[in-house]
Amino acid sequence: MASETSQIAAVLSQMAIENTNPTSPIASVIDTQRLGLLGHSFGGAVGLSVIANKCLPELYLCQEPFTRPKELLAGAFFGANLRNPIANEFVPIANDGIAVALIQGDIDGVALPERDQSTFDQIQTPPKALITVMGANHFGITNVNNPAGANPDRNTATLERAVGIETIARWSALFLRANMLKDRAAFDYIYSQGEALDPNVRVTTVAVPKPSSK
């Protein structure tokens, strides 16, 4: 089953149920007032359309109208863009301050890097980040290159797979921590320190004022 927008509200509703169910293994663990999204490729495009608060049936991202959850605070997406391929137009993303990170392999042959840049330019309000992973292709986040059933990437990654996965995971997690939890150390890493510490990335960010929490 392909990802689509209605799944996000459905998962959030189920998490609220589980959080108040004393027999659930995640009871009283989930903060259902703070929602963050992660996605790869098509799943990332779904996340971007939710942040844009748009149903885009022509892109097969939704099956029915939806409303962006008020709990949504941030999203980090790898190898994803929001483009209408028929009109060859990039969709404006009125994110209303919801934090968005686009993480992109510089040799991605499926979701081309220039399309990621064009999507980044369409994100209307900060905070936002464009994190390019050097030597990663479209499947830099997966356990194997060109998984069965996926549209293959003809470009071969030069970054070691384990390093690529860790890099993408670290930047995604710290971006969410910086913007959802107002984590000061994560904020500093994303917006000022991380690029100098990580030789495998190139980073463009637009931040909001630094959080005061530790």
PDB file of C-alpha atoms in Angstrom:
ATOM      1  CA  MET A   1       0.000   0.000   0.000  1.00  0.00           C
ATOM      2  CA  ALA A   2       1.426   3.374  -1.007  1.00  0.00           C
ATOM      3  CA  SER A   3       1.692   6.201   1.499  1.00  0.00           C
ATOM      4  CA  GLU A   4      -1.022   8.852   1.419  1.00  0.00           C
ATOM      5  CA  THR A   5      -2.060  11.780   3.553  1.00  0.00           C
ATOM      6  CA  SER A   6      -4.970  10.248   5.482  1.00  0.00           C
ATOM      7  CA  GLN A   7      -2.593   7.808   7.168  1.00  0.00           C
ATOM      8  CA  ILE A   8      -1.000  10.607   9.192  1.00  0.00           C
ATOM      9  CA  ALA A   9      -4.179  11.635  11.012  1.00  0.00           C
ATOM     10  CA  ALA A  10      -5.107   7.966  11.436  1.00  0.00           C
ATOM     11  CA  VAL A  11      -1.781   7.147  13.084  1.00  0.00           C
ATOM     12  CA  LEU A  12      -2.009  10.207  15.343  1.00  0.00           C
ATOM     13  CA  SER A  13      -5.516   9.174  16.455  1.00  0.00           C
ATOM     14  CA  GLN A  14      -4.353   5.640  17.170  1.00  0.00           C
ATOM     15  CA  MET A  15      -1.404   6.919  19.181  1.00  0.00           C
ATOM     16  CA  ALA A  16      -3.781   8.956  21.341  1.00  0.00           C
ATOM     17  CA  ILE A  17      -5.811   5.802  21.974  1.00  0.00           C
ATOM     18  CA  GLU A  18      -2.731   3.739  22.806  1.00  0.00           C
ATOM     19  CA  ASN A  19      -1.359   6.444  25.079  1.00  0.00           C
ATOM     20  CA  THR A  20      -4.420   6.242  27.349  1.00  0.00           C
ATOM     21  CA  ASN A  21      -4.786   2.464  27.211  1.00  0.00           C
ATOM     22  CA  PRO A  22      -3.241   1.023  30.410  1.00  0.00           C
ATOM     23  CA  THR A  23      -2.552  -2.318  28.689  1.00  0.00           C
ATOM     24  CA  SER A  24      -0.648  -0.720  25.803  1.00  0.00           C
ATOM     25  CA  PRO A  25       3.165  -1.004  25.855  1.00  0.00           C
ATOM     26  CA  ILE A  26       3.364   2.704  24.968  1.00  0.00           C
ATOM     27  CA  ALA A  27       0.840   3.939  27.531  1.00  0.00           C
ATOM     28  CA  SER A  28       1.776   7.394  28.887  1.00  0.00           C
ATOM     29  CA  VAL A  29       4.910   7.387  26.701  1.00  0.00           C
ATOM     30  CA  ILE A  30       3.768   9.314  23.607  1.00  0.00           C
ATOM     31  CA  ASP A  31       3.455  13.093  23.500  1.00  0.00           C
ATOM     32  CA  THR A  32       0.451  13.294  21.207  1.00  0.00           C
ATOM     33  CA  GLN A  33       0.581  17.104  21.133  1.00  0.00           C
ATOM     34  CA  ARG A  34       3.830  17.123  19.151  1.00  0.00           C
ATOM     35  CA  LEU A  35       3.843  15.379  15.794  1.00  0.00           C
ATOM     36  CA  GLY A  36       6.918  14.998  13.598  1.00  0.00           C
ATOM     37  CA  LEU A  37       7.188  13.321  10.217  1.00  0.00           C
ATOM     38  CA  LEU A  38       9.934  11.305   8.549  1.00  0.00           C
ATOM     39  CA  GLY A  39       9.770  10.048   4.990  1.00  0.00           C
ATOM     40  CA  HIS A  40      11.774   8.764   2.033  1.00  0.00           C
ATOM     41  CA  SER A  41      11.012   9.365  -1.640  1.00  0.00           C
ATOM     42  CA  PHE A  42       7.230   9.076  -2.234  1.00  0.00           C
ATOM     43  CA  GLY A  43       6.642   8.976   1.525  1.00  0.00           C
ATOM     44  CA  GLY A  44       8.568  12.222   1.831  1.00  0.00           C
ATOM     45  CA  ALA A  45       6.426  13.800  -0.874  1.00  0.00           C
ATOM     46  CA  VAL A  46       3.328  12.813   1.110  1.00  0.00           C
ATOM     47  CA  GLY A  47       4.800  14.470   4.192  1.00  0.00           C
ATOM     48  CA  LEU A  48       5.578  17.624   2.247  1.00  0.00           C
ATOM     49  CA  SER A  49       2.040  17.792   0.877  1.00  0.00           C
ATOM     50  CA  VAL A  50       0.656  17.495   4.412  1.00  0.00           C
ATOM     51  CA  ILE A  51       2.910  20.318   5.597  1.00  0.00           C
ATOM     52  CA  ALA A  52       1.745  22.362   2.606  1.00  0.00           C
ATOM     53  CA  ASN A  53      -1.837  21.490   3.680  1.00  0.00           C
ATOM     54  CA  LYS A  54      -2.700  20.446   0.133  1.00  0.00           C
ATOM     55  CA  CYS A  55      -4.426  17.427  -1.311  1.00  0.00           C
ATOM     56  CA  LEU A  56      -2.692  16.650  -4.595  1.00  0.00           C
ATOM     57  CA  PRO A  57      -4.616  13.749  -6.149  1.00  0.00           C
ATOM     58  CA  GLU A  58      -2.859  14.263  -9.478  1.00  0.00           C
ATOM     59  CA  LEU A  59       0.350  13.208  -7.704  1.00  0.00           C
ATOM     60  CA  TYR A  60      -1.404  10.241  -6.025  1.00  0.00           C
ATOM     61  CA  LEU A  61      -0.529  11.658  -2.594  1.00  0.00           C
ATOM     62  CA  CYS A  62      -4.069  11.683  -1.194  1.00  0.00           C
ATOM     63  CA  GLN A  63      -7.346   9.885  -1.763  1.00  0.00           C
ATOM     64  CA  GLU A  64      -9.632  12.298   0.076  1.00  0.00           C
ATOM     65  CA  PRO A  65      -9.545  15.863   1.425  1.00  0.00           C
ATOM     66  CA  PHE A  66      -7.695  16.321   4.667  1.00  0.00           C
ATOM     67  CA  THR A  67      -6.752  18.990   7.194  1.00  0.00           C
ATOM     68  CA  ARG A  68      -3.181  19.370   8.392  1.00  0.00           C
ATOM     69  CA  PRO A  69      -3.027  18.250  12.041  1.00  0.00           C
ATOM     70  CA  LYS A  70      -2.520  21.158  14.435  1.00  0.00           C
ATOM     71  CA  GLU A  71      -0.037  18.967  16.318  1.00  0.00           C
ATOM     72  CA  LEU A  72       2.365  18.866  13.345  1.00  0.00           C
ATOM     73  CA  LEU A  73       5.556  20.729  14.198  1.00  0.00           C
ATOM     74  CA  ALA A  74       8.292  19.427  11.884  1.00  0.00           C
ATOM     75  CA  GLY A  75       9.288  17.007   9.159  1.00  0.00           C
ATOM     76  CA  ALA A  76      12.557  15.631   7.768  1.00  0.00           C
ATOM     77  CA  PHE A  77      12.537  13.934   4.377  1.00  0.00           C
ATOM     78  CA  PHE A  78      15.221  12.100   2.396  1.00  0.00           C
ATOM     79  CA  GLY A  79      15.249  11.984  -1.396  1.00  0.00           C
ATOM     80  CA  ALA A  80      11.937  13.795  -1.705  1.00  0.00           C
ATOM     81  CA  ASN A  81      10.547  16.777  -3.554  1.00  0.00           C
ATOM     82  CA  LEU A  82       7.099  18.202  -4.279  1.00  0.00           C
ATOM     83  CA  ARG A  83       6.702  18.632  -8.011  1.00  0.00           C
ATOM     84  CA  ASN A  84       3.874  18.303 -10.487  1.00  0.00           C
ATOM     85  CA  PRO A  85       5.563  16.293 -13.261  1.00  0.00           C
ATOM     86  CA  ILE A  86       2.813  17.021 -15.780  1.00  0.00           C
ATOM     87  CA  ALA A  87       3.132  20.796 -15.497  1.00  0.00           C
ATOM     88  CA  ASN A  88       6.801  20.560 -14.446  1.00  0.00           C
ATOM     89  CA  GLU A  89       6.040  22.961 -11.610  1.00  0.00           C
ATOM     90  CA  PHE A  90       7.145  22.851  -8.007  1.00  0.00           C
ATOM     91  CA  VAL A  91       4.356  23.171  -5.478  1.00  0.00           C
ATOM     92  CA  PRO A  92       4.423  26.168  -3.105  1.00  0.00           C
ATOM     93  CA  ILE A  93       4.714  24.965   0.494  1.00  0.00           C
ATOM     94  CA  ALA A  94       2.884  27.310   2.867  1.00  0.00           C
ATOM     95  CA  ASN A  95       4.309  25.622   5.943  1.00  0.00           C
ATOM     96  CA  ASP A  96       3.202  28.317   8.420  1.00  0.00           C
ATOM     97  CA  GLY A  97       6.366  27.935  10.479  1.00  0.00           C
ATOM     98  CA  ILE A  98       6.393  24.123  10.514  1.00  0.00           C
ATOM     99  CA  ALA A  99      10.064  23.150  10.357  1.00  0.00           C
ATOM    100  CA  VAL A 100      11.140  21.308   7.199  1.00  0.00           C
ATOM    101  CA  ALA A 101      14.435  19.538   6.456  1.00  0.00           C
ATOM    102  CA  LEU A 102      15.218  18.141   3.020  1.00  0.00           C
ATOM    103  CA  ILE A 103      18.062  15.633   3.072  1.00  0.00           C
ATOM    104  CA  GLN A 104      19.408  14.712  -0.323  1.00  0.00           C
ATOM    105  CA  GLY A 105      22.115  12.541  -1.823  1.00  0.00           C
ATOM    106  CA  ASP A 106      24.239  14.570  -4.217  1.00  0.00           C
ATOM    107  CA  ILE A 107      24.252  11.739  -6.790  1.00  0.00           C
ATOM    108  CA  ASP A 108      20.580  10.799  -6.434  1.00  0.00           C
ATOM    109  CA  GLY A 109      19.493   9.691  -9.893  1.00  0.00           C
ATOM    110  CA  VAL A 110      15.797   9.292  -9.033  1.00  0.00           C
ATOM    111  CA  ALA A 111      14.880  12.411  -7.032  1.00  0.00           C
ATOM    112  CA  LEU A 112      17.321  14.767  -8.694  1.00  0.00           C
ATOM    113  CA  PRO A 113      19.233  17.202  -6.451  1.00  0.00           C
ATOM    114  CA  GLU A 114      18.118  20.246  -8.436  1.00  0.00           C
ATOM    115  CA  ARG A 115      14.498  19.287  -7.752  1.00  0.00           C
ATOM    116  CA  ASP A 116      15.276  19.169  -4.051  1.00  0.00           C
ATOM    117  CA  GLN A 117      16.730  22.674  -4.285  1.00  0.00           C
ATOM    118  CA  SER A 118      13.625  23.914  -6.104  1.00  0.00           C
ATOM    119  CA  THR A 119      11.394  22.381  -3.421  1.00  0.00           C
ATOM    120  CA  PHE A 120      13.516  23.992  -0.709  1.00  0.00           C
ATOM    121  CA  ASP A 121      13.014  27.350  -2.409  1.00  0.00           C
ATOM    122  CA  GLN A 122       9.239  26.810  -2.290  1.00  0.00           C
ATOM    123  CA  ILE A 123       9.187  26.387   1.519  1.00  0.00           C
ATOM    124  CA  GLN A 124       7.799  29.765   2.484  1.00  0.00           C
ATOM    125  CA  THR A 125       8.748  30.262   6.130  1.00  0.00           C
ATOM    126  CA  PRO A 126      11.646  29.223   8.372  1.00  0.00           C
ATOM    127  CA  PRO A 127      12.928  27.122   9.936  1.00  0.00           C
ATOM    128  CA  LYS A 128      14.147  25.050   7.041  1.00  0.00           C
ATOM    129  CA  ALA A 129      17.276  23.140   6.085  1.00  0.00           C
ATOM    130  CA  LEU A 130      18.732  21.586   2.949  1.00  0.00           C
ATOM    131  CA  ILE A 131      21.281  18.924   3.874  1.00  0.00           C
ATOM    132  CA  THR A 132      23.190  17.351   0.988  1.00  0.00           C
ATOM    133  CA  VAL A 133      24.885  14.025   1.718  1.00  0.00           C
ATOM    134  CA  MET A 134      27.962  13.692  -0.458  1.00  0.00           C
ATOM    135  CA  GLY A 135      28.308  10.355  -2.248  1.00  0.00           C
ATOM    136  CA  ALA A 136      24.766   9.149  -1.436  1.00  0.00           C
ATOM    137  CA  ASN A 137      22.284   8.059  -4.084  1.00  0.00           C
ATOM    138  CA  HIS A 138      18.506   7.649  -3.749  1.00  0.00           C
ATOM    139  CA  PHE A 139      18.852   4.533  -1.636  1.00  0.00           C
ATOM    140  CA  GLY A 140      21.439   5.850   0.808  1.00  0.00           C
ATOM    141  CA  ILE A 141      18.879   5.342   3.575  1.00  0.00           C
ATOM    142  CA  THR A 142      18.014   1.707   2.776  1.00  0.00           C
ATOM    143  CA  ASN A 143      19.676  -1.547   3.825  1.00  0.00           C
ATOM    144  CA  VAL A 144      20.391  -2.511   0.211  1.00  0.00           C
ATOM    145  CA  ASN A 145      20.830  -0.550  -2.991  1.00  0.00           C
ATOM    146  CA  ASN A 146      17.878  -0.645  -5.409  1.00  0.00           C
ATOM    147  CA  PRO A 147      15.455  -2.685  -3.236  1.00  0.00           C
ATOM    148  CA  ALA A 148      13.180  -5.090  -5.088  1.00  0.00           C
ATOM    149  CA  GLY A 149      10.172  -3.330  -6.590  1.00  0.00           C
ATOM    150  CA  ALA A 150      11.678   0.146  -6.421  1.00  0.00           C
ATOM    151  CA  ASN A 151      12.529   2.353  -9.375  1.00  0.00           C
ATOM    152  CA  PRO A 152      16.302   1.730  -9.537  1.00  0.00           C
ATOM    153  CA  ASP A 153      18.938   4.409  -9.259  1.00  0.00           C
ATOM    154  CA  ARG A 154      21.555   3.929 -11.956  1.00  0.00           C
ATOM    155  CA  ASN A 155      24.045   6.005  -9.985  1.00  0.00           C
ATOM    156  CA  THR A 156      26.238   4.002  -7.629  1.00  0.00           C
ATOM    157  CA  ALA A 157      26.767   5.449  -4.178  1.00  0.00           C
ATOM    158  CA  THR A 158      30.369   6.210  -3.225  1.00  0.00           C
ATOM    159  CA  LEU A 159      29.617   6.808   0.458  1.00  0.00           C
ATOM    160  CA  GLU A 160      29.769   3.649   2.555  1.00  0.00           C
ATOM    161  CA  ARG A 161      26.207   2.472   3.223  1.00  0.00           C
ATOM    162  CA  ALA A 162      26.507   2.324   7.017  1.00  0.00           C
ATOM    163  CA  VAL A 163      27.982   5.819   7.081  1.00  0.00           C
ATOM    164  CA  GLY A 164      25.212   7.151   4.843  1.00  0.00           C
ATOM    165  CA  ILE A 165      22.455   5.639   6.974  1.00  0.00           C
ATOM    166  CA  GLU A 166      23.982   7.015  10.166  1.00  0.00           C
ATOM    167  CA  THR A 167      24.466  10.456   8.624  1.00  0.00           C
ATOM    168  CA  ILE A 168      20.883  10.693   7.380  1.00  0.00           C
ATOM    169  CA  ALA A 169      19.516   9.403  10.701  1.00  0.00           C
ATOM    170  CA  ARG A 170      21.624  11.819  12.771  1.00  0.00           C
ATOM    171  CA  TRP A 171      20.697  14.920  10.821  1.00  0.00           C
ATOM    172  CA  SER A 172      17.019  13.918  10.734  1.00  0.00           C
ATOM    173  CA  ALA A 173      16.857  13.240  14.467  1.00  0.00           C
ATOM    174  CA  LEU A 174      18.720  16.375  15.482  1.00  0.00           C
ATOM    175  CA  PHE A 175      16.598  18.533  13.185  1.00  0.00           C
ATOM    176  CA  LEU A 176      13.441  17.189  14.831  1.00  0.00           C
ATOM    177  CA  ARG A 177      14.914  17.622  18.318  1.00  0.00           C
ATOM    178  CA  ALA A 178      15.976  21.190  17.555  1.00  0.00           C
ATOM    179  CA  ASN A 179      12.570  22.221  16.294  1.00  0.00           C
ATOM    180  CA  MET A 180      10.138  20.048  18.240  1.00  0.00           C
ATOM    181  CA  LEU A 181      11.832  19.877  21.623  1.00  0.00           C
ATOM    182  CA  LYS A 182      13.728  23.197  21.420  1.00  0.00           C
ATOM    183  CA  ASP A 183      16.913  21.285  22.228  1.00  0.00           C
ATOM    184  CA  ARG A 184      19.706  23.865  22.388  1.00  0.00           C
ATOM    185  CA  ALA A 185      22.536  21.453  21.529  1.00  0.00           C
ATOM    186  CA  ALA A 186      20.618  20.055  18.570  1.00  0.00           C
ATOM    187  CA  PHE A 187      19.814  23.592  17.400  1.00  0.00           C
ATOM    188  CA  ASP A 188      23.494  24.552  17.491  1.00  0.00           C
ATOM    189  CA  TYR A 189      24.461  21.408  15.588  1.00  0.00           C
ATOM    190  CA  ILE A 190      21.901  21.915  12.816  1.00  0.00           C
ATOM    191  CA  TYR A 191      22.216  25.653  12.339  1.00  0.00           C
ATOM    192  CA  SER A 192      25.829  26.485  13.164  1.00  0.00           C
ATOM    193  CA  GLN A 193      28.198  23.626  14.051  1.00  0.00           C
ATOM    194  CA  GLY A 194      27.246  20.445  12.238  1.00  0.00           C
ATOM    195  CA  GLU A 195      28.538  21.177   8.765  1.00  0.00           C
ATOM    196  CA  ALA A 196      32.051  21.838  10.091  1.00  0.00           C
ATOM    197  CA  LEU A 197      31.951  18.618  12.131  1.00  0.00           C
ATOM    198  CA  ASP A 198      30.611  16.341   9.389  1.00  0.00           C
ATOM    199  CA  PRO A 199      32.783  15.996   6.260  1.00  0.00           C
ATOM    200  CA  ASN A 200      30.005  14.169   4.405  1.00  0.00           C
ATOM    201  CA  VAL A 201      27.441  16.971   4.214  1.00  0.00           C
ATOM    202  CA  ARG A 202      26.837  20.416   2.779  1.00  0.00           C
ATOM    203  CA  VAL A 203      24.195  22.424   4.616  1.00  0.00           C
ATOM    204  CA  THR A 204      21.968  25.403   3.848  1.00  0.00           C
ATOM    205  CA  THR A 205      19.694  26.569   6.670  1.00  0.00           C
ATOM    206  CA  VAL A 206      17.270  29.337   7.498  1.00  0.00           C
ATOM    207  CA  ALA A 207      16.641  29.443  11.224  1.00  0.00           C
ATOM    208  CA  VAL A 208      14.334  31.118  13.667  1.00  0.00           C
ATOM    209  CA  PRO A 209      15.786  32.597  16.889  1.00  0.00           C
ATOM    210  CA  LYS A 210      17.778  30.205  19.039  1.00  0.00           C
ATOM    211  CA  PRO A 211      15.775  28.408  21.736  1.00  0.00           C
ATOM    212  CA  SER A 212      16.559  29.288  25.323  1.00  0.00           C
ATOM    213  CA  SER A 213      16.182  25.783  26.804  1.00  0.00           C
ATOM    214  CA  LYS A 214      19.250  23.699  27.595  1.00  0.00           C
TER     215      LYS A 214
END
